[in-house]
């Protein structure tokens, strides 16, 4: 078969192939863009989650500030405080129920890992031992 | 009529020629067969479709035959010509097909034949019954008036030798039209693809800008492991705090908490109740939780659980 005999058909076929190539290139870029958009959304949502989580659990300044506030919850004669780097042990003695509630409320709002939380009723008063780290 | 190129009369007994530029050629009846018919069709393409049947039995059964059809007065004139024979003849006379612009047939200019046209020493072109024929000069007598063929004989429509074996079902105009459409689409698709690519790059750049502030979080693995670590921690600590809230809700009138021990793995709380009914009430409050409840001496209750 002499290709010259079918020159017109060949022109059409070639341009059709170019069009198909253009179409598949577009489809390819579109699907890459969708994938990329999805990964980017996922990355951004993970980033936001990490940033929010870190803000709570690794915000040392905030944690230290809240822990220091525990000292002002009751009079200084009623507690013993031992802090070493990112670990703390505080022992409260002879707290009445109001003071106990106040202290517990503050403790529960500090984003620390509770290692030990002990309460013992002695007569009408309470002793509280709280050990944590961050 | 026709175009401005020279018109060369092609006769079977002509001498070779040297052409330097493109010419039109007019074939004498040596090179074609003509038939006239009255047929009930309106358009030339309809008449062309039945041309092979018009010449049935007249021509050799040869795929090199082509047909030209046109209307003259009330009749259709059918001209059958053998493209291969014509090409072979032209080449034998040194006429290259690429120098032939258009091919015409003497019959097309029948109305311009006021006199005979001398072909060579022996033959003339003349018109008999409105058909251009080749006749020997001898039968016309000694004194015959002649004219020569020139550009003015060029008819309106001719055929092309450019693609003599053209088996295309699509003509050049159609091919170009389709090509333009396909190329346009190809361009549109390519532009769309480039737009998507640009969007991709812009999104990636935005993400990279964010990562400049948090370079340690660039790796998805790092992010996942941080999230995993703190989620575990978060859920554990929430459970401890929720447990403490549940325990505090168990303290009502008649219930006194005597001790509470809570660590990372478990908790244990002791309540002193004022009466049996209070014990029962307390038990019912923790019934749906997965705690271990044990009764101590008197109306004391111990509740234990694991994290």
mmCIF file with all atom_site columns, C-alpha atoms in Angstrom, chain B residues 29-211:
data_model
loop_
_atom_site.group_PDB
_atom_site.id
_atom_site.type_symbol
_atom_site.label_atom_id
_atom_site.label_alt_id
_atom_site.label_comp_id
_atom_site.label_asym_id
_atom_site.label_entity_id
_atom_site.label_seq_id
_atom_site.pdbx_PDB_ins_code
_atom_site.Cartn_x
_atom_site.Cartn_y
_atom_site.Cartn_z
_atom_site.occupancy
_atom_site.B_iso_or_equiv
_atom_site.pdbx_formal_charge
_atom_site.auth_seq_id
_atom_site.auth_comp_id
_atom_site.auth_asym_id
_atom_site.auth_atom_id
_atom_site.pdbx_PDB_model_num
ATOM 1   C CA . UNK B 1 29  ? -9.899  11.379 -28.267 1.00 0.00 ? 29  UNK B CA 1
ATOM 2   C CA . UNK B 1 30  ? -6.974  8.871  -28.542 1.00 0.00 ? 30  UNK B CA 1
ATOM 3   C CA . UNK B 1 31  ? -6.904  8.943  -24.762 1.00 0.00 ? 31  UNK B CA 1
ATOM 4   C CA . UNK B 1 32  ? -10.503 8.761  -23.749 1.00 0.00 ? 32  UNK B CA 1
ATOM 5   C CA . UNK B 1 33  ? -13.849 7.234  -24.587 1.00 0.00 ? 33  UNK B CA 1
ATOM 6   C CA . UNK B 1 34  ? -16.978 9.326  -24.612 1.00 0.00 ? 34  UNK B CA 1
ATOM 7   C CA . UNK B 1 35  ? -20.608 8.420  -24.245 1.00 0.00 ? 35  UNK B CA 1
ATOM 8   C CA . UNK B 1 36  ? -23.637 10.638 -24.145 1.00 0.00 ? 36  UNK B CA 1
ATOM 9   C CA . UNK B 1 37  ? -26.740 9.622  -22.249 1.00 0.00 ? 37  UNK B CA 1
ATOM 10  C CA . UNK B 1 38  ? -29.980 11.114 -21.078 1.00 0.00 ? 38  UNK B CA 1
ATOM 11  C CA . UNK B 1 39  ? -30.439 9.876  -17.522 1.00 0.00 ? 39  UNK B CA 1
ATOM 12  C CA . UNK B 1 40  ? -32.894 10.990 -14.863 1.00 0.00 ? 40  UNK B CA 1
ATOM 13  C CA . UNK B 1 41  ? -30.408 12.405 -12.322 1.00 0.00 ? 41  UNK B CA 1
ATOM 14  C CA . UNK B 1 42  ? -30.022 15.930 -11.074 1.00 0.00 ? 42  UNK B CA 1
ATOM 15  C CA . UNK B 1 43  ? -26.377 16.133 -9.958  1.00 0.00 ? 43  UNK B CA 1
ATOM 16  C CA . UNK B 1 44  ? -23.029 15.162 -11.431 1.00 0.00 ? 44  UNK B CA 1
ATOM 17  C CA . UNK B 1 45  ? -22.045 12.978 -8.466  1.00 0.00 ? 45  UNK B CA 1
ATOM 18  C CA . UNK B 1 46  ? -25.167 10.896 -9.041  1.00 0.00 ? 46  UNK B CA 1
ATOM 19  C CA . UNK B 1 47  ? -24.287 10.486 -12.716 1.00 0.00 ? 47  UNK B CA 1
ATOM 20  C CA . UNK B 1 48  ? -20.667 9.634  -11.814 1.00 0.00 ? 48  UNK B CA 1
ATOM 21  C CA . UNK B 1 49  ? -21.836 6.782  -9.603  1.00 0.00 ? 49  UNK B CA 1
ATOM 22  C CA . UNK B 1 50  ? -23.414 5.011  -12.591 1.00 0.00 ? 50  UNK B CA 1
ATOM 23  C CA . UNK B 1 51  ? -20.586 5.853  -15.036 1.00 0.00 ? 51  UNK B CA 1
ATOM 24  C CA . UNK B 1 52  ? -18.981 2.354  -14.821 1.00 0.00 ? 52  UNK B CA 1
ATOM 25  C CA . UNK B 1 53  ? -22.261 0.747  -15.854 1.00 0.00 ? 53  UNK B CA 1
ATOM 26  C CA . UNK B 1 54  ? -22.603 3.173  -18.785 1.00 0.00 ? 54  UNK B CA 1
ATOM 27  C CA . UNK B 1 55  ? -19.295 1.857  -20.159 1.00 0.00 ? 55  UNK B CA 1
ATOM 28  C CA . UNK B 1 56  ? -19.941 -1.793 -19.417 1.00 0.00 ? 56  UNK B CA 1
ATOM 29  C CA . UNK B 1 57  ? -18.768 -3.939 -22.276 1.00 0.00 ? 57  UNK B CA 1
ATOM 30  C CA . UNK B 1 58  ? -16.982 -0.961 -23.852 1.00 0.00 ? 58  UNK B CA 1
ATOM 31  C CA . UNK B 1 59  ? -13.915 -0.670 -21.666 1.00 0.00 ? 59  UNK B CA 1
ATOM 32  C CA . UNK B 1 60  ? -11.421 -3.258 -20.498 1.00 0.00 ? 60  UNK B CA 1
ATOM 33  C CA . UNK B 1 61  ? -12.136 -4.334 -16.989 1.00 0.00 ? 61  UNK B CA 1
ATOM 34  C CA . UNK B 1 62  ? -9.359  -2.227 -15.592 1.00 0.00 ? 62  UNK B CA 1
ATOM 35  C CA . UNK B 1 63  ? -9.163  -0.521 -12.227 1.00 0.00 ? 63  UNK B CA 1
ATOM 36  C CA . UNK B 1 64  ? -7.103  2.287  -13.768 1.00 0.00 ? 64  UNK B CA 1
ATOM 37  C CA . UNK B 1 65  ? -10.133 3.816  -15.475 1.00 0.00 ? 65  UNK B CA 1
ATOM 38  C CA . UNK B 1 66  ? -11.502 7.078  -14.109 1.00 0.00 ? 66  UNK B CA 1
ATOM 39  C CA . UNK B 1 67  ? -14.576 8.983  -15.125 1.00 0.00 ? 67  UNK B CA 1
ATOM 40  C CA . UNK B 1 68  ? -15.511 12.572 -15.710 1.00 0.00 ? 68  UNK B CA 1
ATOM 41  C CA . UNK B 1 69  ? -19.135 13.578 -16.017 1.00 0.00 ? 69  UNK B CA 1
ATOM 42  C CA . UNK B 1 70  ? -20.779 16.851 -16.928 1.00 0.00 ? 70  UNK B CA 1
ATOM 43  C CA . UNK B 1 71  ? -24.049 18.030 -18.379 1.00 0.00 ? 71  UNK B CA 1
ATOM 44  C CA . UNK B 1 72  ? -24.323 19.505 -21.816 1.00 0.00 ? 72  UNK B CA 1
ATOM 45  C CA . UNK B 1 73  ? -27.793 20.752 -22.701 1.00 0.00 ? 73  UNK B CA 1
ATOM 46  C CA . UNK B 1 74  ? -30.160 17.902 -21.770 1.00 0.00 ? 74  UNK B CA 1
ATOM 47  C CA . UNK B 1 75  ? -27.596 15.128 -21.964 1.00 0.00 ? 75  UNK B CA 1
ATOM 48  C CA . UNK B 1 76  ? -24.884 13.917 -19.648 1.00 0.00 ? 76  UNK B CA 1
ATOM 49  C CA . UNK B 1 77  ? -21.469 13.466 -21.226 1.00 0.00 ? 77  UNK B CA 1
ATOM 50  C CA . UNK B 1 78  ? -19.435 10.631 -19.723 1.00 0.00 ? 78  UNK B CA 1
ATOM 51  C CA . UNK B 1 79  ? -15.703 10.554 -20.379 1.00 0.00 ? 79  UNK B CA 1
ATOM 52  C CA . UNK B 1 80  ? -13.740 7.438  -19.399 1.00 0.00 ? 80  UNK B CA 1
ATOM 53  C CA . UNK B 1 81  ? -9.960  7.678  -19.310 1.00 0.00 ? 81  UNK B CA 1
ATOM 54  C CA . UNK B 1 82  ? -7.174  5.296  -18.327 1.00 0.00 ? 82  UNK B CA 1
ATOM 55  C CA . UNK B 1 83  ? -4.971  7.188  -15.943 1.00 0.00 ? 83  UNK B CA 1
ATOM 56  C CA . UNK B 1 84  ? -2.074  4.754  -16.176 1.00 0.00 ? 84  UNK B CA 1
ATOM 57  C CA . UNK B 1 85  ? -1.989  4.833  -19.945 1.00 0.00 ? 85  UNK B CA 1
ATOM 58  C CA . UNK B 1 86  ? -2.043  8.638  -19.912 1.00 0.00 ? 86  UNK B CA 1
ATOM 59  C CA . UNK B 1 87  ? 0.794   8.812  -17.375 1.00 0.00 ? 87  UNK B CA 1
ATOM 60  C CA . UNK B 1 88  ? 2.867   6.292  -19.289 1.00 0.00 ? 88  UNK B CA 1
ATOM 61  C CA . UNK B 1 89  ? 2.340   8.252  -22.492 1.00 0.00 ? 89  UNK B CA 1
ATOM 62  C CA . UNK B 1 90  ? 3.274   11.560 -20.904 1.00 0.00 ? 90  UNK B CA 1
ATOM 63  C CA . UNK B 1 91  ? 6.456   10.086 -19.477 1.00 0.00 ? 91  UNK B CA 1
ATOM 64  C CA . UNK B 1 92  ? 7.329   8.663  -22.867 1.00 0.00 ? 92  UNK B CA 1
ATOM 65  C CA . UNK B 1 93  ? 7.121   12.188 -24.253 1.00 0.00 ? 93  UNK B CA 1
ATOM 66  C CA . UNK B 1 94  ? 9.263   13.606 -21.479 1.00 0.00 ? 94  UNK B CA 1
ATOM 67  C CA . UNK B 1 95  ? 6.338   15.239 -19.742 1.00 0.00 ? 95  UNK B CA 1
ATOM 68  C CA . UNK B 1 96  ? 6.660   14.829 -15.960 1.00 0.00 ? 96  UNK B CA 1
ATOM 69  C CA . UNK B 1 97  ? 3.331   14.499 -14.154 1.00 0.00 ? 97  UNK B CA 1
ATOM 70  C CA . UNK B 1 98  ? 4.365   17.141 -11.632 1.00 0.00 ? 98  UNK B CA 1
ATOM 71  C CA . UNK B 1 99  ? 4.527   19.707 -14.459 1.00 0.00 ? 99  UNK B CA 1
ATOM 72  C CA . UNK B 1 100 ? 0.945   18.954 -15.438 1.00 0.00 ? 100 UNK B CA 1
ATOM 73  C CA . UNK B 1 101 ? -1.430  21.209 -13.588 1.00 0.00 ? 101 UNK B CA 1
ATOM 74  C CA . UNK B 1 102 ? -4.809  20.137 -14.940 1.00 0.00 ? 102 UNK B CA 1
ATOM 75  C CA . UNK B 1 103 ? -5.972  17.617 -17.526 1.00 0.00 ? 103 UNK B CA 1
ATOM 76  C CA . UNK B 1 104 ? -8.790  18.494 -19.917 1.00 0.00 ? 104 UNK B CA 1
ATOM 77  C CA . UNK B 1 105 ? -10.482 16.615 -22.711 1.00 0.00 ? 105 UNK B CA 1
ATOM 78  C CA . UNK B 1 106 ? -10.972 17.982 -26.191 1.00 0.00 ? 106 UNK B CA 1
ATOM 79  C CA . UNK B 1 107 ? -14.659 17.106 -25.984 1.00 0.00 ? 107 UNK B CA 1
ATOM 80  C CA . UNK B 1 108 ? -15.099 19.690 -23.225 1.00 0.00 ? 108 UNK B CA 1
ATOM 81  C CA . UNK B 1 109 ? -14.277 22.508 -25.688 1.00 0.00 ? 109 UNK B CA 1
ATOM 82  C CA . UNK B 1 110 ? -16.394 21.136 -28.565 1.00 0.00 ? 110 UNK B CA 1
ATOM 83  C CA . UNK B 1 111 ? -18.215 24.429 -28.960 1.00 0.00 ? 111 UNK B CA 1
ATOM 84  C CA . UNK B 1 112 ? -14.929 26.232 -29.679 1.00 0.00 ? 112 UNK B CA 1
ATOM 85  C CA . UNK B 1 113 ? -14.125 24.017 -32.658 1.00 0.00 ? 113 UNK B CA 1
ATOM 86  C CA . UNK B 1 114 ? -15.139 26.384 -35.471 1.00 0.00 ? 114 UNK B CA 1
ATOM 87  C CA . UNK B 1 115 ? -12.464 24.861 -37.699 1.00 0.00 ? 115 UNK B CA 1
ATOM 88  C CA . UNK B 1 116 ? -10.470 21.664 -37.682 1.00 0.00 ? 116 UNK B CA 1
ATOM 89  C CA . UNK B 1 117 ? -7.332  21.379 -35.640 1.00 0.00 ? 117 UNK B CA 1
ATOM 90  C CA . UNK B 1 118 ? -4.353  19.844 -37.334 1.00 0.00 ? 118 UNK B CA 1
ATOM 91  C CA . UNK B 1 119 ? -2.618  17.316 -35.161 1.00 0.00 ? 119 UNK B CA 1
ATOM 92  C CA . UNK B 1 120 ? 0.131   16.129 -37.449 1.00 0.00 ? 120 UNK B CA 1
ATOM 93  C CA . UNK B 1 121 ? 0.672   15.424 -41.130 1.00 0.00 ? 121 UNK B CA 1
ATOM 94  C CA . UNK B 1 122 ? -2.039  12.808 -41.249 1.00 0.00 ? 122 UNK B CA 1
ATOM 95  C CA . UNK B 1 123 ? -4.716  13.608 -38.676 1.00 0.00 ? 123 UNK B CA 1
ATOM 96  C CA . UNK B 1 124 ? -6.990  16.415 -37.722 1.00 0.00 ? 124 UNK B CA 1
ATOM 97  C CA . UNK B 1 125 ? -9.375  17.026 -34.872 1.00 0.00 ? 125 UNK B CA 1
ATOM 98  C CA . UNK B 1 126 ? -12.850 17.763 -36.089 1.00 0.00 ? 126 UNK B CA 1
ATOM 99  C CA . UNK B 1 127 ? -16.399 17.747 -34.784 1.00 0.00 ? 127 UNK B CA 1
ATOM 100 C CA . UNK B 1 128 ? -18.945 15.279 -36.076 1.00 0.00 ? 128 UNK B CA 1
ATOM 101 C CA . UNK B 1 129 ? -22.385 15.312 -34.548 1.00 0.00 ? 129 UNK B CA 1
ATOM 102 C CA . UNK B 1 130 ? -21.134 17.419 -31.699 1.00 0.00 ? 130 UNK B CA 1
ATOM 103 C CA . UNK B 1 131 ? -18.407 14.915 -30.812 1.00 0.00 ? 131 UNK B CA 1
ATOM 104 C CA . UNK B 1 132 ? -14.733 15.783 -31.176 1.00 0.00 ? 132 UNK B CA 1
ATOM 105 C CA . UNK B 1 133 ? -13.096 13.065 -33.234 1.00 0.00 ? 133 UNK B CA 1
ATOM 106 C CA . UNK B 1 134 ? -9.755  12.357 -34.893 1.00 0.00 ? 134 UNK B CA 1
ATOM 107 C CA . UNK B 1 135 ? -10.026 11.813 -38.612 1.00 0.00 ? 135 UNK B CA 1
ATOM 108 C CA . UNK B 1 136 ? -7.452  11.389 -41.359 1.00 0.00 ? 136 UNK B CA 1
ATOM 109 C CA . UNK B 1 137 ? -6.866  14.576 -43.299 1.00 0.00 ? 137 UNK B CA 1
ATOM 110 C CA . UNK B 1 138 ? -7.373  12.650 -46.506 1.00 0.00 ? 138 UNK B CA 1
ATOM 111 C CA . UNK B 1 139 ? -11.095 12.176 -45.985 1.00 0.00 ? 139 UNK B CA 1
ATOM 112 C CA . UNK B 1 140 ? -11.641 15.881 -45.501 1.00 0.00 ? 140 UNK B CA 1
ATOM 113 C CA . UNK B 1 141 ? -10.120 16.782 -48.824 1.00 0.00 ? 141 UNK B CA 1
ATOM 114 C CA . UNK B 1 142 ? -7.173  18.994 -49.769 1.00 0.00 ? 142 UNK B CA 1
ATOM 115 C CA . UNK B 1 143 ? -8.338  22.358 -48.574 1.00 0.00 ? 143 UNK B CA 1
ATOM 116 C CA . UNK B 1 144 ? -9.324  22.363 -44.942 1.00 0.00 ? 144 UNK B CA 1
ATOM 117 C CA . UNK B 1 145 ? -9.486  25.307 -42.629 1.00 0.00 ? 145 UNK B CA 1
ATOM 118 C CA . UNK B 1 146 ? -7.622  24.858 -39.408 1.00 0.00 ? 146 UNK B CA 1
ATOM 119 C CA . UNK B 1 147 ? -7.184  26.626 -36.143 1.00 0.00 ? 147 UNK B CA 1
ATOM 120 C CA . UNK B 1 148 ? -4.767  26.032 -33.338 1.00 0.00 ? 148 UNK B CA 1
ATOM 121 C CA . UNK B 1 149 ? -5.448  25.235 -29.715 1.00 0.00 ? 149 UNK B CA 1
ATOM 122 C CA . UNK B 1 150 ? -4.591  27.962 -27.264 1.00 0.00 ? 150 UNK B CA 1
ATOM 123 C CA . UNK B 1 151 ? -5.345  29.073 -23.721 1.00 0.00 ? 151 UNK B CA 1
ATOM 124 C CA . UNK B 1 152 ? -8.837  30.156 -24.706 1.00 0.00 ? 152 UNK B CA 1
ATOM 125 C CA . UNK B 1 153 ? -9.747  26.488 -25.211 1.00 0.00 ? 153 UNK B CA 1
ATOM 126 C CA . UNK B 1 154 ? -9.161  25.785 -21.519 1.00 0.00 ? 154 UNK B CA 1
ATOM 127 C CA . UNK B 1 155 ? -12.449 24.514 -20.032 1.00 0.00 ? 155 UNK B CA 1
ATOM 128 C CA . UNK B 1 156 ? -13.731 25.343 -16.583 1.00 0.00 ? 156 UNK B CA 1
ATOM 129 C CA . UNK B 1 157 ? -13.251 21.964 -14.901 1.00 0.00 ? 157 UNK B CA 1
ATOM 130 C CA . UNK B 1 158 ? -10.538 19.401 -15.398 1.00 0.00 ? 158 UNK B CA 1
ATOM 131 C CA . UNK B 1 159 ? -8.994  16.479 -13.576 1.00 0.00 ? 159 UNK B CA 1
ATOM 132 C CA . UNK B 1 160 ? -5.726  16.253 -11.726 1.00 0.00 ? 160 UNK B CA 1
ATOM 133 C CA . UNK B 1 161 ? -2.782  13.936 -12.209 1.00 0.00 ? 161 UNK B CA 1
ATOM 134 C CA . UNK B 1 162 ? -1.304  14.910 -8.839  1.00 0.00 ? 162 UNK B CA 1
ATOM 135 C CA . UNK B 1 163 ? -2.640  11.823 -7.174  1.00 0.00 ? 163 UNK B CA 1
ATOM 136 C CA . UNK B 1 164 ? -3.648  9.591  -10.045 1.00 0.00 ? 164 UNK B CA 1
ATOM 137 C CA . UNK B 1 165 ? -3.968  6.489  -7.901  1.00 0.00 ? 165 UNK B CA 1
ATOM 138 C CA . UNK B 1 166 ? -5.761  8.350  -5.216  1.00 0.00 ? 166 UNK B CA 1
ATOM 139 C CA . UNK B 1 167 ? -7.916  5.896  -3.357  1.00 0.00 ? 167 UNK B CA 1
ATOM 140 C CA . UNK B 1 168 ? -8.808  8.358  -0.641  1.00 0.00 ? 168 UNK B CA 1
ATOM 141 C CA . UNK B 1 169 ? -12.375 8.426  0.416   1.00 0.00 ? 169 UNK B CA 1
ATOM 142 C CA . UNK B 1 170 ? -11.765 11.831 1.974   1.00 0.00 ? 170 UNK B CA 1
ATOM 143 C CA . UNK B 1 171 ? -10.745 14.834 -0.044  1.00 0.00 ? 171 UNK B CA 1
ATOM 144 C CA . UNK B 1 172 ? -8.068  17.337 0.999   1.00 0.00 ? 172 UNK B CA 1
ATOM 145 C CA . UNK B 1 173 ? -10.560 19.951 2.151   1.00 0.00 ? 173 UNK B CA 1
ATOM 146 C CA . UNK B 1 174 ? -12.269 17.467 4.455   1.00 0.00 ? 174 UNK B CA 1
ATOM 147 C CA . UNK B 1 175 ? -8.900  16.257 5.740   1.00 0.00 ? 175 UNK B CA 1
ATOM 148 C CA . UNK B 1 176 ? -7.871  19.813 6.561   1.00 0.00 ? 176 UNK B CA 1
ATOM 149 C CA . UNK B 1 177 ? -11.227 20.551 8.207   1.00 0.00 ? 177 UNK B CA 1
ATOM 150 C CA . UNK B 1 178 ? -10.995 17.493 10.448  1.00 0.00 ? 178 UNK B CA 1
ATOM 151 C CA . UNK B 1 179 ? -7.367  18.219 11.222  1.00 0.00 ? 179 UNK B CA 1
ATOM 152 C CA . UNK B 1 180 ? -8.163  21.767 12.283  1.00 0.00 ? 180 UNK B CA 1
ATOM 153 C CA . UNK B 1 181 ? -10.856 20.468 14.646  1.00 0.00 ? 181 UNK B CA 1
ATOM 154 C CA . UNK B 1 182 ? -8.575  17.800 16.121  1.00 0.00 ? 182 UNK B CA 1
ATOM 155 C CA . UNK B 1 183 ? -5.649  20.179 16.513  1.00 0.00 ? 183 UNK B CA 1
ATOM 156 C CA . UNK B 1 184 ? -7.947  22.726 18.203  1.00 0.00 ? 184 UNK B CA 1
ATOM 157 C CA . UNK B 1 185 ? -9.040  20.122 20.699  1.00 0.00 ? 185 UNK B CA 1
ATOM 158 C CA . UNK B 1 186 ? -5.457  19.040 21.218  1.00 0.00 ? 186 UNK B CA 1
ATOM 159 C CA . UNK B 1 187 ? -4.536  22.644 22.013  1.00 0.00 ? 187 UNK B CA 1
ATOM 160 C CA . UNK B 1 188 ? -7.483  23.038 24.401  1.00 0.00 ? 188 UNK B CA 1
ATOM 161 C CA . UNK B 1 189 ? -6.590  19.808 26.204  1.00 0.00 ? 189 UNK B CA 1
ATOM 162 C CA . UNK B 1 190 ? -2.966  20.819 26.452  1.00 0.00 ? 190 UNK B CA 1
ATOM 163 C CA . UNK B 1 191 ? -3.878  24.215 27.872  1.00 0.00 ? 191 UNK B CA 1
ATOM 164 C CA . UNK B 1 192 ? -6.145  22.522 30.430  1.00 0.00 ? 192 UNK B CA 1
ATOM 165 C CA . UNK B 1 193 ? -3.338  20.159 31.362  1.00 0.00 ? 193 UNK B CA 1
ATOM 166 C CA . UNK B 1 194 ? -0.970  23.076 31.839  1.00 0.00 ? 194 UNK B CA 1
ATOM 167 C CA . UNK B 1 195 ? -3.549  24.803 34.026  1.00 0.00 ? 195 UNK B CA 1
ATOM 168 C CA . UNK B 1 196 ? -3.818  21.723 36.258  1.00 0.00 ? 196 UNK B CA 1
ATOM 169 C CA . UNK B 1 197 ? -0.058  21.489 36.374  1.00 0.00 ? 197 UNK B CA 1
ATOM 170 C CA . UNK B 1 198 ? 0.185   25.133 37.447  1.00 0.00 ? 198 UNK B CA 1
ATOM 171 C CA . UNK B 1 199 ? -2.417  24.585 40.189  1.00 0.00 ? 199 UNK B CA 1
ATOM 172 C CA . UNK B 1 200 ? -0.429  21.605 41.364  1.00 0.00 ? 200 UNK B CA 1
ATOM 173 C CA . UNK B 1 201 ? 2.748   23.624 41.590  1.00 0.00 ? 201 UNK B CA 1
ATOM 174 C CA . UNK B 1 202 ? 1.008   26.484 43.421  1.00 0.00 ? 202 UNK B CA 1
ATOM 175 C CA . UNK B 1 203 ? -0.513  24.109 46.006  1.00 0.00 ? 203 UNK B CA 1
ATOM 176 C CA . UNK B 1 204 ? 2.832   22.439 46.514  1.00 0.00 ? 204 UNK B CA 1
ATOM 177 C CA . UNK B 1 205 ? 4.498   25.832 46.991  1.00 0.00 ? 205 UNK B CA 1
ATOM 178 C CA . UNK B 1 206 ? 1.905   26.806 49.614  1.00 0.00 ? 206 UNK B CA 1
ATOM 179 C CA . UNK B 1 207 ? 2.601   23.603 51.480  1.00 0.00 ? 207 UNK B CA 1
ATOM 180 C CA . UNK B 1 208 ? 6.345   24.180 51.267  1.00 0.00 ? 208 UNK B CA 1
ATOM 181 C CA . UNK B 1 209 ? 5.845   27.673 52.704  1.00 0.00 ? 209 UNK B CA 1
ATOM 182 C CA . UNK B 1 210 ? 4.017   26.144 55.678  1.00 0.00 ? 210 UNK B CA 1
ATOM 183 C CA . UNK B 1 211 ? 6.772   23.581 56.139  1.00 0.00 ? 211 UNK B CA 1
#
